[in-house]
């Protein structure tokens, strides 16, 4: 087992290198943030050379990559254009934890991302939990009642949700739950009752309002964004669970269990679910790290101050260091989760050999 | 069956859950939530962009405030407004050289006496004194002491400041300076005790006390308060103090205990909601109590229950700004192309459509206030033929020469003999605006109109403060010159023909040395700069106007600014929570909330 | 209950066994048309195809793209004159959804063609070089695939479109003038959509090349190129067709996402995505602005997903239906 773990980790190294190269190339493809200085007549050629040199843009691309990884404080930079190195670089490189500064906010890139990450995780992980709970319920139920009316309805709704852009779902949700609910008044036993409506903006009620910032208030603000995020995933996941449940329920050992006269409930939950949930673990392990990328669209619609919004703004102002760290962070999380999923699977499924 | 039951239970639970919380939106009348379509980077008094001025107005009142539609001035920190009549303004003879040709003339320069009201306290309880005013003066006069603050004309035109007693300062100018009330004016809004002497937390601007600053105020730990979103350190003079600033969310103000009286509204929250539709929705569901600065033709506020609206004439005119700088598409550097673009846009039609019938007739011809605009100054009318001729002259030709034939869908123009460009380069311009309704819609209309003369545009709608208007240092689109056309509004000073050196003078062009510069069109004309300085320093009102008439055509000829739509300011208030009759607002961008302490909750 | 419903499937399987002489294609076609959802999808798609083609007989493209000069045409609710209403600048939503649909579908089909070609090619090369002295090619290609799969697709798409879309011109395609961002979007979706398929193809190649017919072809001296294209590729067609179909649905959604985030096809060229994007400012008052494009996008993607499902079942040799 130890050897297997070690081998899987070693296998991840070339992948990490490739991720590093691609991140670097991707961000460089966006363009040089110093470009607008080049045309500026008040920035002399010498000055431009100096700035480009300090930022490393005068180096050949492979060297830029090396310096980006290990830093450039080991090499003398030529800042006056005479071909002789003058000062040492100041960048310590990503492997020494120097992710650079946000040009836009003049703060370390790591700090900028760190301040938005909790918000994104809150939204993403909640949506994930909701997804799995509902997907399991629906998946198992529809597998047990295959081709029943409810199964057909769930199937149809899943297909429709799956075919909708998430912002259409979000806009519909806003339209129905925030706008129409508020306008609707229903009369019950002679009392006019206002339908509850959900907030569509921000992460909590404004300070100074009753309940502002309390747990329930935050939950209340999460309802719409989480629902929208979960809606699409539930559609996909429940189909997946239904399929793997059906696979298992039709297998020989379940038939054996039935013939032994085990109670149906026990068969479903102990024998079938346990085996059907293995592929689910894989799916979750592979999907979960992408939560870090933030729900770009959902965050935009609901004014959720997370990674997704940060990404869009940074892209607009070519805030390269923030973009690099963001992309790198997600890719790294994906690799780590892949590794964990594999190991987890190896532990759970005796059929996986460490060969 | 078990699952069906679970499912039903789950749904029921969710419903009950949400019902319970649906009720929490009932609000405390003493808190007002103001929806704010732009988000300032930092609400620092050092930042003088319009959107932070709204906010600083709450806690950093200055020596006087501008009020109402009549634009009358009311003293705030001073006991009375200095004037010749009350003897607080005198003049002295100074030698000046108005033409710069070496011949000196004698002129009358003002000496203005500021008398602070007695008993003024900063929000931390320290008295406001003449030293605070002098601190500001020293800051302005010593360029090395401040990087981030626009000093404008101040260091150039102010001769000196003199402390008369603890509450009185006398400021003298070195040239005629008619705008002493609103330009290069003394301010007392900086709490000197936070930067000088023992109180300054280990940091002091002037360690040896000789009046010469040996530190830069930008390095003061005081301003870290903003960045750390914990502005408790922030000291102001105004009815409120900033108690929380949550980037991306809101800015929260609470009552200043040391302000003379307690306002009826004890908490003011500016909630940053960047999109018009979300703002309307927030108003409708009661998340916010007040919305302002919205479009007065297309909006949903009028139809909302419990929401009252009113309109005040604004100082904003949405305009097309054209980049003539080195980072623009090369065609833009040719004034004929810029002129052609204006002639191709039906500006009067657009104004009529988006600001109401008749607005087109009132379109301003110049960025400066209409009463100071030369009546002979032209207006570039909608004229497609002229646009086509100008473009062809400039070397941007219709490549299949069938302009007349396919007017409905002409081919894009390409370069022919344009310097520095290979022949056949298509004319495609980047056109930016912010998401404030109806700007994106107008953008679409303009795109179609420009297409009629073979000019293609790529439309970008980007966040205003964080992307479009951000400074050169923070990589804003405008100030780094990464645009060709842009649509936005920049307010002028409606009381003066004075320009702003930041906006249109050569010195205002953003660059490495001038990272806070705001002249993003790269308009630069030395004669204009000279006349603009003269306008600013001429006493005789009529002569100023004449000088302005001489200056404005230079700006007009550069064709970098073109009004497209007057923008009165729309206001909407939750009338079930606030008494709309008490909501009086200023008309200048910086003083919208200058009387917020008199607003009352609904009874 | 579950066991009862399985019986018909069993019967069908027996029925198929009888017609052993039929070609696999015929069997697949027959299975496909027995698939109720797939047939529904086909009808839906046909309807949408009619909508975007026949519609052009009634409206010209410049009518769809030019703002109205009459102010009273702005924001008109559906009426006899404008069946689906007008948008913020008086353009007919009906005409725009017709022309927008053409562009949306065009983008989807072209970009998926690119993605499928790329994915198939890389999968074939990669799979075929495993175990040969060129296996380093496979190693590099698969690391690239894994690296690209580690980036969230939307973030990859946005970065690529930011670097592609800003410096492009207008193009003339079949006599229609389009914003060149159309090409950029096609390229971007094409370049980010091939990784999944290349893995599937690779694993298929790995198993196929050990099978007897390939081994004997090699023994008979067939060239590598011939083995790949004459023997292996035809056996990979089924998964390729399925993922192409599902990919088209995904690409329509992707285009809508890019538009929504401001990185999509430039105005005035309409796409379903950018019509929908412009509608969000006025969601409650101007419902007709998002209903039509929203409905069309959902219907089309739904139809394509149905067809894809049907194809998967029909082409899967293990399927019992």
PDB file of C-alpha atoms in Angstrom, chain B residues 245 289 318 347 357 368 434 457 478 568:
ATOM      1  CA  UNK B 245     -16.082  49.173   5.278  1.00  0.00           C
ATOM      2  CA  UNK B 289     -34.483  52.330   1.383  1.00  0.00           C
ATOM      3  CA  UNK B 318     -23.215  61.302 -20.452  1.00  0.00           C
ATOM      4  CA  UNK B 347     -26.840  62.530 -30.731  1.00  0.00           C
ATOM      5  CA  UNK B 357     -38.454  64.474 -25.818  1.00  0.00           C
ATOM      6  CA  UNK B 368     -18.100  73.427 -19.256  1.00  0.00           C
ATOM      7  CA  UNK B 434     -20.272  50.829 -17.538  1.00  0.00           C
ATOM      8  CA  UNK B 457     -17.035  48.721 -32.992  1.00  0.00           C
ATOM      9  CA  UNK B 478      -9.545  54.533 -19.440  1.00  0.00           C
ATOM     10  CA  UNK B 568     -30.823  64.415 -14.355  1.00  0.00           C
TER      11      UNK B 568
END
